[in-house]
Amino acid sequence: MQITDSERFDPLTPANLQDPFSLLADLRREQPVYWNEKYSFWMLTRYRDVKAALRAPGQFSSATGAELERRREDFPESLGPDLDVCKRFVYGQLVTADPPEHTKQRHAVMSTLTSQMVGELRTAVEELTDDLLDKMQRVGGAADFVSDFAYPLPSLVIFDLLGVPSEYHGMLHRSSQAVVAFPSAVYRKDGETVEELGMVFREAERALDEIIKARRIEPKDDLISRLVTFEGVGDEMLPSELVALCNILLVAGHETTANLLSGSLRYLLESRELWEQLRSTPDMVPSVVEELLRFVSPVLWLSRVAAEDIELSGEVLRKGQRIQLGIGAANHDPDEYDHPERLDLMRPKVHSLAFGYGLHFCLGAALARMETQVALSRLLDRLPNVRLGSRQFEYRPLYFLRALKSLPIVIQR
Ligand code: HEM
């Protein structure tokens, strides 16, 4: 049976969710500016197009929440309140805003999450890393690197940084996972999931609101206190905006670094000589992290909306249409990187689009780099003989993130 383009280029099929890079390579080669009829979005996969789009935020708007409004008709009216809370939670913050709303929030985060703060966190990250490794070593034998290390490390770091008390951790873990599950649920027109996510968000909204109120009354030495007391934010932003801002920091802190850590260990151990090469040259860890960012591409797609009609490669992207920018595809574009499907630890200076580019460039890049460098250095040092426990890799069904569900490893005591 002949397979159509719409099936081949469907990022949400089980096969493409597990191995998106084949789909991305086919798209980039055959239809680099592709209108996906099924999901009503454009898919851009060439490095030069994706970077040019990120350079032109006036044309490629980040305010994707408005576009969600049009997708409401895919759901029964009874889900209105659930879609409302999803919208507030997922689209009420800087990643999905254009200037001037974006400017205010970005300035606040940049001023409060400084590189000095990240530098000061290094010792705490080293201690957390050692605690997690101690625990894994004590148990010995089989472990799941995702649930025992890759997820807990960045989550504990971001909870600590924001100042979220431990009684809220479980709930906010669930809501971070819910945020990243939301786009796929919308594209699948999956009302049941939207309803469940709505419930999780309502609970998370209440939790964050409580923490924010407490920090307003009695500020502490944490990021939430700094944000709520920051001029023009604490006094001017709506409570729902503050909640969404704190939430996006939590989500970004949880979901992306975890995927970089687990993806990195997978690829380094899959071909043992890379692991041994890095063990013999641990000074290379910082530059290797840049190559891992490119190769793993923890975020595969960014979302934009055409702010005007845009002509590109003979196509017209109509005003209001959704556009998916394939940063994962761009990071594997052979026009930009020699042998892109090779994880090359010696690759000279890698400038990938893994953290985005331009106006919305990741505000947690320094933190994510530091955490990954510390984690990799410690892993090489403390678990030199670690092995993969399985060569079957299952990814969570999130088309825009590359998130391993688990990574079984074997630790020799
Ligand atoms: C490996 C880890 C990470 C990756 C791959 C990553 C990737 C990205 C990307 C691609 C963007 C651009 C979004 C866009 O243009 O639409 C972004 C934005 C952002 N990231 Fe990260 N991120 C990571 C870690 C973090 C961490 C740890 C934090 C928080 C502490 C964080 C906070 C943010 C924020 C606040 C933005 C929004 C910036 C803006 O809209 O102006 N990220 N990130």
XYZ file of C-alpha atoms and ligand atoms in Angstrom:
456
model
C 0.000 0.000 0.000
C 1.321 3.434 -0.961
C 2.050 5.652 2.033
C 0.997 9.281 1.530
C 3.045 12.373 2.437
C 0.510 13.267 5.076
C 1.187 9.939 6.855
C 4.941 10.031 6.236
C 5.236 13.600 7.507
C 2.942 13.146 10.507
C 5.114 13.923 13.560
C 2.594 12.245 15.877
C 2.600 8.682 14.510
C 4.143 6.154 16.928
C 7.043 5.492 14.523
C 7.855 9.194 14.028
C 7.555 9.925 17.745
C 10.177 7.248 18.432
C 12.500 8.228 15.580
C 11.822 11.834 14.566
C 15.191 12.369 12.890
C 14.358 10.189 9.872
C 11.148 12.134 9.347
C 13.008 15.418 9.768
C 15.696 14.412 7.251
C 13.057 13.391 4.676
C 11.138 16.624 5.157
C 14.252 18.778 4.948
C 15.352 17.068 1.744
C 11.997 16.761 -0.002
C 9.684 19.477 1.340
C 11.581 21.906 3.567
C 8.589 24.263 3.696
C 5.699 21.853 4.224
C 2.027 22.521 4.915
C 0.735 19.754 7.162
C -2.932 19.532 6.254
C -3.857 17.180 9.077
C -2.698 19.508 11.862
C -2.998 22.795 9.951
C 0.566 23.947 10.445
C 3.630 24.674 8.372
C 6.814 22.734 9.104
C 10.181 24.412 8.408
C 13.195 22.131 8.620
C 16.198 23.838 6.959
C 18.744 25.493 9.243
C 18.754 28.680 7.181
C 14.958 29.016 7.162
C 14.564 28.233 10.856
C 17.282 30.692 11.864
C 15.918 33.389 9.562
C 12.466 32.910 11.126
C 13.888 33.212 14.651
C 15.608 36.413 13.517
C 12.300 37.905 12.365
C 9.960 37.871 15.371
C 7.895 40.652 13.770
C 6.835 38.215 11.049
C 7.027 34.990 13.035
C 5.026 35.855 16.138
C 5.316 33.848 19.368
C 1.775 34.737 20.466
C 0.434 31.300 19.676
C -2.349 31.420 22.298
C -4.576 33.352 19.881
C -4.281 30.523 17.400
C -5.538 28.100 20.078
C -8.806 30.015 20.037
C -9.437 28.792 16.496
C -8.861 25.205 17.580
C -11.572 25.465 20.254
C -14.104 24.305 17.709
C -12.350 20.902 17.702
C -13.615 20.375 21.259
C -17.082 20.195 22.861
C -18.303 23.399 24.509
C -18.326 21.694 27.912
C -14.500 21.744 27.828
C -14.475 25.566 27.683
C -13.348 26.045 31.314
C -10.608 23.418 30.891
C -9.322 25.091 27.737
C -9.436 28.439 29.577
C -7.181 27.268 32.398
C -4.869 25.524 29.894
C -4.643 28.773 27.952
C -3.877 30.850 31.056
C -1.287 28.375 32.198
C 0.419 27.456 28.954
C 0.053 30.682 26.951
C 0.067 33.380 29.612
C 3.854 33.766 29.802
C 6.881 35.133 27.949
C 7.650 32.174 25.643
C 4.266 32.669 23.981
C 4.269 36.476 24.024
C 5.533 39.207 21.699
C 6.799 42.626 22.765
C 5.770 44.599 24.758
C 4.372 41.858 27.101
C 7.400 39.697 26.393
C 9.885 42.493 27.072
C 8.677 43.131 30.612
C 8.765 39.490 31.669
C 12.080 38.771 29.954
C 13.670 41.765 31.617
C 12.393 40.585 35.004
C 13.748 37.050 34.569
C 17.072 38.290 33.162
C 17.506 40.669 36.069
C 16.658 38.097 38.724
C 18.208 34.918 37.271
C 21.713 36.308 36.808
C 24.882 34.502 35.751
C 26.266 35.273 39.200
C 23.336 33.382 40.723
C 24.009 30.438 38.401
C 27.705 30.482 39.336
C 26.824 30.427 43.013
C 24.589 27.412 42.450
C 27.422 25.223 41.157
C 28.384 23.821 44.559
C 24.756 23.001 45.368
C 24.422 21.232 41.996
C 27.600 19.234 42.701
C 26.216 18.177 46.078
C 22.836 17.187 44.639
C 24.580 15.230 41.890
C 26.690 13.377 44.447
C 23.653 12.617 46.609
C 21.807 11.095 43.643
C 24.874 9.101 42.594
C 25.432 7.911 46.201
C 21.895 6.600 46.253
C 22.291 4.832 42.903
C 25.611 3.325 43.969
C 24.240 2.125 47.312
C 21.500 0.211 45.552
C 23.875 -0.898 42.766
C 22.880 -3.177 39.893
C 20.053 -1.990 37.680
C 18.806 1.591 37.763
C 16.660 3.825 35.613
C 18.779 6.849 34.771
C 15.706 8.939 33.890
C 13.777 8.518 37.150
C 16.832 8.088 39.409
C 18.945 10.944 38.072
C 18.093 12.850 34.885
C 14.689 14.021 36.081
C 15.365 14.554 39.820
C 18.546 16.609 39.342
C 17.165 19.536 37.304
C 13.832 19.415 39.157
C 15.459 19.701 42.562
C 17.686 22.497 41.265
C 14.779 24.521 39.871
C 12.565 23.907 42.936
C 15.405 25.132 45.152
C 16.156 28.105 42.940
C 12.523 29.197 42.841
C 12.011 28.403 46.518
C 9.154 25.908 46.137
C 8.502 24.084 49.455
C 8.768 20.289 49.251
C 5.075 19.646 49.953
C 4.297 21.132 46.527
C 6.930 19.187 44.561
C 4.756 16.194 43.586
C 1.899 18.359 42.397
C 4.120 20.718 40.403
C 5.955 17.774 38.826
C 2.606 16.614 37.501
C 1.697 20.033 36.196
C 5.074 20.400 34.407
C 4.410 17.121 32.646
C 0.906 18.332 31.860
C 2.192 21.523 30.200
C 4.321 19.583 27.752
C 1.511 17.115 27.060
C -0.942 19.899 26.152
C 0.091 20.704 22.519
C -0.106 17.056 21.401
C -3.532 16.718 23.071
C -4.745 19.756 21.125
C -3.451 18.477 17.784
C -4.955 15.055 18.461
C -8.260 16.741 19.398
C -8.112 14.616 22.538
C -10.825 16.087 24.796
C -10.380 13.523 27.568
C -6.741 14.491 28.057
C -7.555 18.214 27.900
C -10.078 17.678 30.713
C -7.486 15.853 32.841
C -4.868 18.540 32.179
C -7.396 21.218 33.137
C -7.793 19.580 36.536
C -4.036 19.376 37.094
C -3.581 23.041 36.099
C -6.313 24.242 38.441
C -4.571 22.540 41.343
C -1.155 23.875 40.279
C -2.571 27.379 39.880
C -3.826 27.271 43.458
C -0.464 25.962 44.720
C 1.609 28.607 42.911
C -0.805 31.330 43.942
C -0.355 30.327 47.597
C 3.446 30.341 47.326
C 3.469 33.722 45.555
C 1.169 35.273 48.162
C 3.375 33.944 50.968
C 6.515 35.403 49.333
C 4.873 38.794 48.878
C 4.175 38.948 52.616
C 7.509 37.507 53.646
C 10.147 37.497 50.873
C 12.971 34.967 51.120
C 16.250 34.557 49.262
C 14.754 32.797 46.252
C 13.742 33.533 42.667
C 9.990 33.767 43.310
C 10.595 36.384 46.039
C 12.912 38.315 43.712
C 10.352 38.219 40.923
C 7.386 39.313 43.004
C 9.346 42.161 44.531
C 10.895 43.196 41.185
C 9.716 46.642 40.139
C 7.098 46.533 37.410
C 6.431 42.836 37.935
C 5.162 42.166 41.422
C 3.154 45.383 41.431
C 1.985 45.424 37.796
C 1.549 41.852 36.628
C -1.775 40.089 37.116
C -1.674 37.230 39.628
C -2.430 34.796 36.766
C 0.547 36.171 34.789
C 2.873 35.703 37.742
C 1.622 32.165 38.227
C 2.217 31.388 34.528
C 5.691 32.945 34.665
C 6.755 30.894 37.706
C 5.248 27.844 36.086
C 7.179 28.228 32.831
C 10.412 28.484 34.792
C 9.503 25.251 36.536
C 8.589 23.508 33.289
C 11.669 24.752 31.462
C 13.824 23.760 34.414
C 12.321 20.278 34.622
C 11.609 19.021 31.195
C 14.450 20.108 28.973
C 17.624 19.539 30.972
C 16.334 16.089 31.971
C 16.060 15.198 28.286
C 19.529 16.503 27.537
C 20.996 14.427 30.383
C 19.238 11.193 29.480
C 19.759 11.614 25.728
C 23.448 12.375 26.293
C 24.060 9.280 28.391
C 22.184 7.124 25.895
C 24.366 8.190 22.978
C 27.651 8.212 24.892
C 27.099 4.670 26.160
C 25.607 3.337 22.970
C 28.975 3.567 21.331
C 31.299 2.779 24.191
C 34.354 4.359 22.558
C 32.768 7.805 22.918
C 32.362 7.249 26.647
C 35.980 6.063 26.913
C 37.193 8.958 24.758
C 35.490 11.428 27.080
C 36.792 9.627 30.173
C 40.328 10.078 28.913
C 39.798 13.801 28.150
C 37.410 15.115 30.825
C 38.505 18.710 30.116
C 36.487 18.459 26.936
C 33.197 18.179 28.804
C 32.092 21.819 28.228
C 32.609 21.652 24.450
C 31.115 18.143 24.294
C 27.983 19.473 25.995
C 27.560 21.860 23.024
C 27.767 18.955 20.578
C 25.345 16.947 22.731
C 22.902 19.859 22.689
C 23.017 19.806 18.894
C 22.880 16.046 18.552
C 20.215 15.292 21.188
C 18.145 18.440 20.444
C 16.013 18.177 23.616
C 13.522 20.606 22.036
C 12.639 19.563 18.494
C 10.067 22.167 17.460
C 9.220 25.763 18.354
C 5.844 27.282 17.568
C 5.132 30.548 15.812
C 2.215 32.223 14.023
C 2.556 34.215 10.799
C 1.972 37.880 11.733
C 1.607 38.712 8.021
C 1.671 36.816 4.727
C 5.208 35.454 4.330
C 6.688 34.212 1.053
C 9.178 31.404 1.412
C 10.556 29.054 -1.243
C 7.596 29.619 -3.541
C 5.021 29.076 -0.781
C 2.904 31.666 0.996
C 2.530 31.268 4.743
C -0.752 33.076 5.354
C -1.250 35.559 8.170
C -2.566 33.719 11.242
C -1.305 30.271 10.202
C 0.666 28.226 12.687
C 4.319 27.511 11.857
C 6.478 24.850 13.459
C 10.170 25.720 13.407
C 12.189 22.524 13.423
C 15.203 23.404 15.549
C 15.948 19.667 15.859
C 15.905 19.377 12.066
C 18.076 22.499 11.720
C 20.603 21.039 14.165
C 20.976 18.020 11.868
C 21.081 19.918 8.570
C 23.984 18.661 6.409
C 24.257 22.126 4.810
C 25.301 23.444 8.206
C 27.108 20.522 9.888
C 29.389 17.916 8.287
C 28.075 14.407 8.924
C 25.311 15.699 11.181
C 24.195 12.190 12.201
C 27.569 11.597 13.807
C 28.052 12.533 17.464
C 31.503 14.015 17.053
C 33.146 14.906 20.352
C 35.890 16.773 18.490
C 33.512 18.865 16.358
C 34.927 22.369 16.280
C 32.825 25.100 17.950
C 29.220 24.034 17.658
C 26.650 26.803 17.409
C 23.376 24.959 17.423
C 19.811 26.230 17.696
C 19.105 23.965 20.695
C 18.447 26.983 22.955
C 16.643 28.911 20.225
C 17.969 32.161 18.788
C 17.325 35.886 19.053
C 14.538 37.514 21.027
C 13.437 34.361 22.901
C 16.880 32.777 23.359
C 16.721 30.488 26.385
C 17.119 32.291 29.696
C 18.168 29.090 31.435
C 20.986 28.232 29.004
C 23.786 28.982 31.492
C 22.059 26.950 34.195
C 21.338 24.004 31.881
C 24.928 23.999 30.599
C 26.335 24.113 34.126
C 24.073 21.296 35.373
C 24.943 19.085 32.398
C 28.669 19.764 32.689
C 28.647 18.953 36.422
C 26.512 15.828 35.921
C 28.640 14.463 33.068
C 31.940 15.116 34.856
C 30.690 13.379 37.999
C 29.234 10.449 36.058
C 32.532 9.878 34.231
C 34.407 10.063 37.487
C 32.128 8.033 39.727
C 30.494 5.515 37.377
C 33.251 4.777 34.854
C 31.951 1.264 34.164
C 28.275 2.114 33.829
C 26.562 0.225 30.972
C 23.252 0.415 29.190
C 20.756 -2.112 30.556
C 18.818 -2.258 27.300
C 19.143 -1.115 23.699
C 15.441 -0.504 23.276
C 14.711 3.185 23.753
C 11.203 4.408 24.313
C 10.356 8.096 24.065
C 7.361 9.891 25.570
C 4.771 10.738 22.916
C 5.601 14.475 22.887
C 6.298 15.515 19.349
C 8.081 18.776 20.246
C 10.357 17.406 22.974
C 12.737 14.469 22.741
C 12.093 12.846 26.105
C 13.230 9.315 26.953
C 10.647 7.501 29.062
C 13.334 5.530 30.840
C 16.999 4.618 30.377
C 17.896 1.337 32.075
C 21.542 1.256 33.144
C 23.688 -1.218 35.060
C 26.003 0.028 37.778
C 28.856 -2.129 38.941
C 29.483 -1.822 42.671
C 18.886 21.717 28.007
C 18.043 22.515 28.578
C 17.218 23.552 27.873
C 16.890 23.660 26.544
C 17.278 22.755 25.394
C 16.076 24.854 26.417
C 15.577 25.325 25.218
C 14.899 26.523 25.067
C 14.466 27.058 23.813
C 14.657 26.389 22.460
C 13.877 28.258 24.039
C 13.308 29.225 22.988
C 11.797 29.192 22.915
C 11.250 29.957 21.735
O 11.980 30.641 21.010
O 10.035 29.855 21.517
C 13.910 28.472 25.464
C 13.379 29.568 26.099
C 13.363 29.694 27.463
N 13.979 28.890 28.396
Fe 15.027 27.224 28.024
N 15.917 25.435 27.647
C 16.601 24.671 28.571
C 16.709 24.903 29.912
C 16.107 25.933 30.587
C 16.144 26.139 32.005
C 16.921 25.275 33.009
C 15.385 27.255 32.264
C 15.058 27.941 33.555
C 15.705 28.129 34.560
C 14.905 27.762 31.000
C 14.124 28.879 30.859
C 13.713 29.385 29.636
C 12.892 30.577 29.523
C 12.363 31.438 30.665
C 12.672 30.780 28.153
C 11.846 31.879 27.502
C 12.687 33.003 26.952
C 11.864 33.992 26.176
O 10.755 33.683 25.718
O 12.331 35.135 26.054
N 15.351 26.927 30.008
N 14.557 27.409 26.071
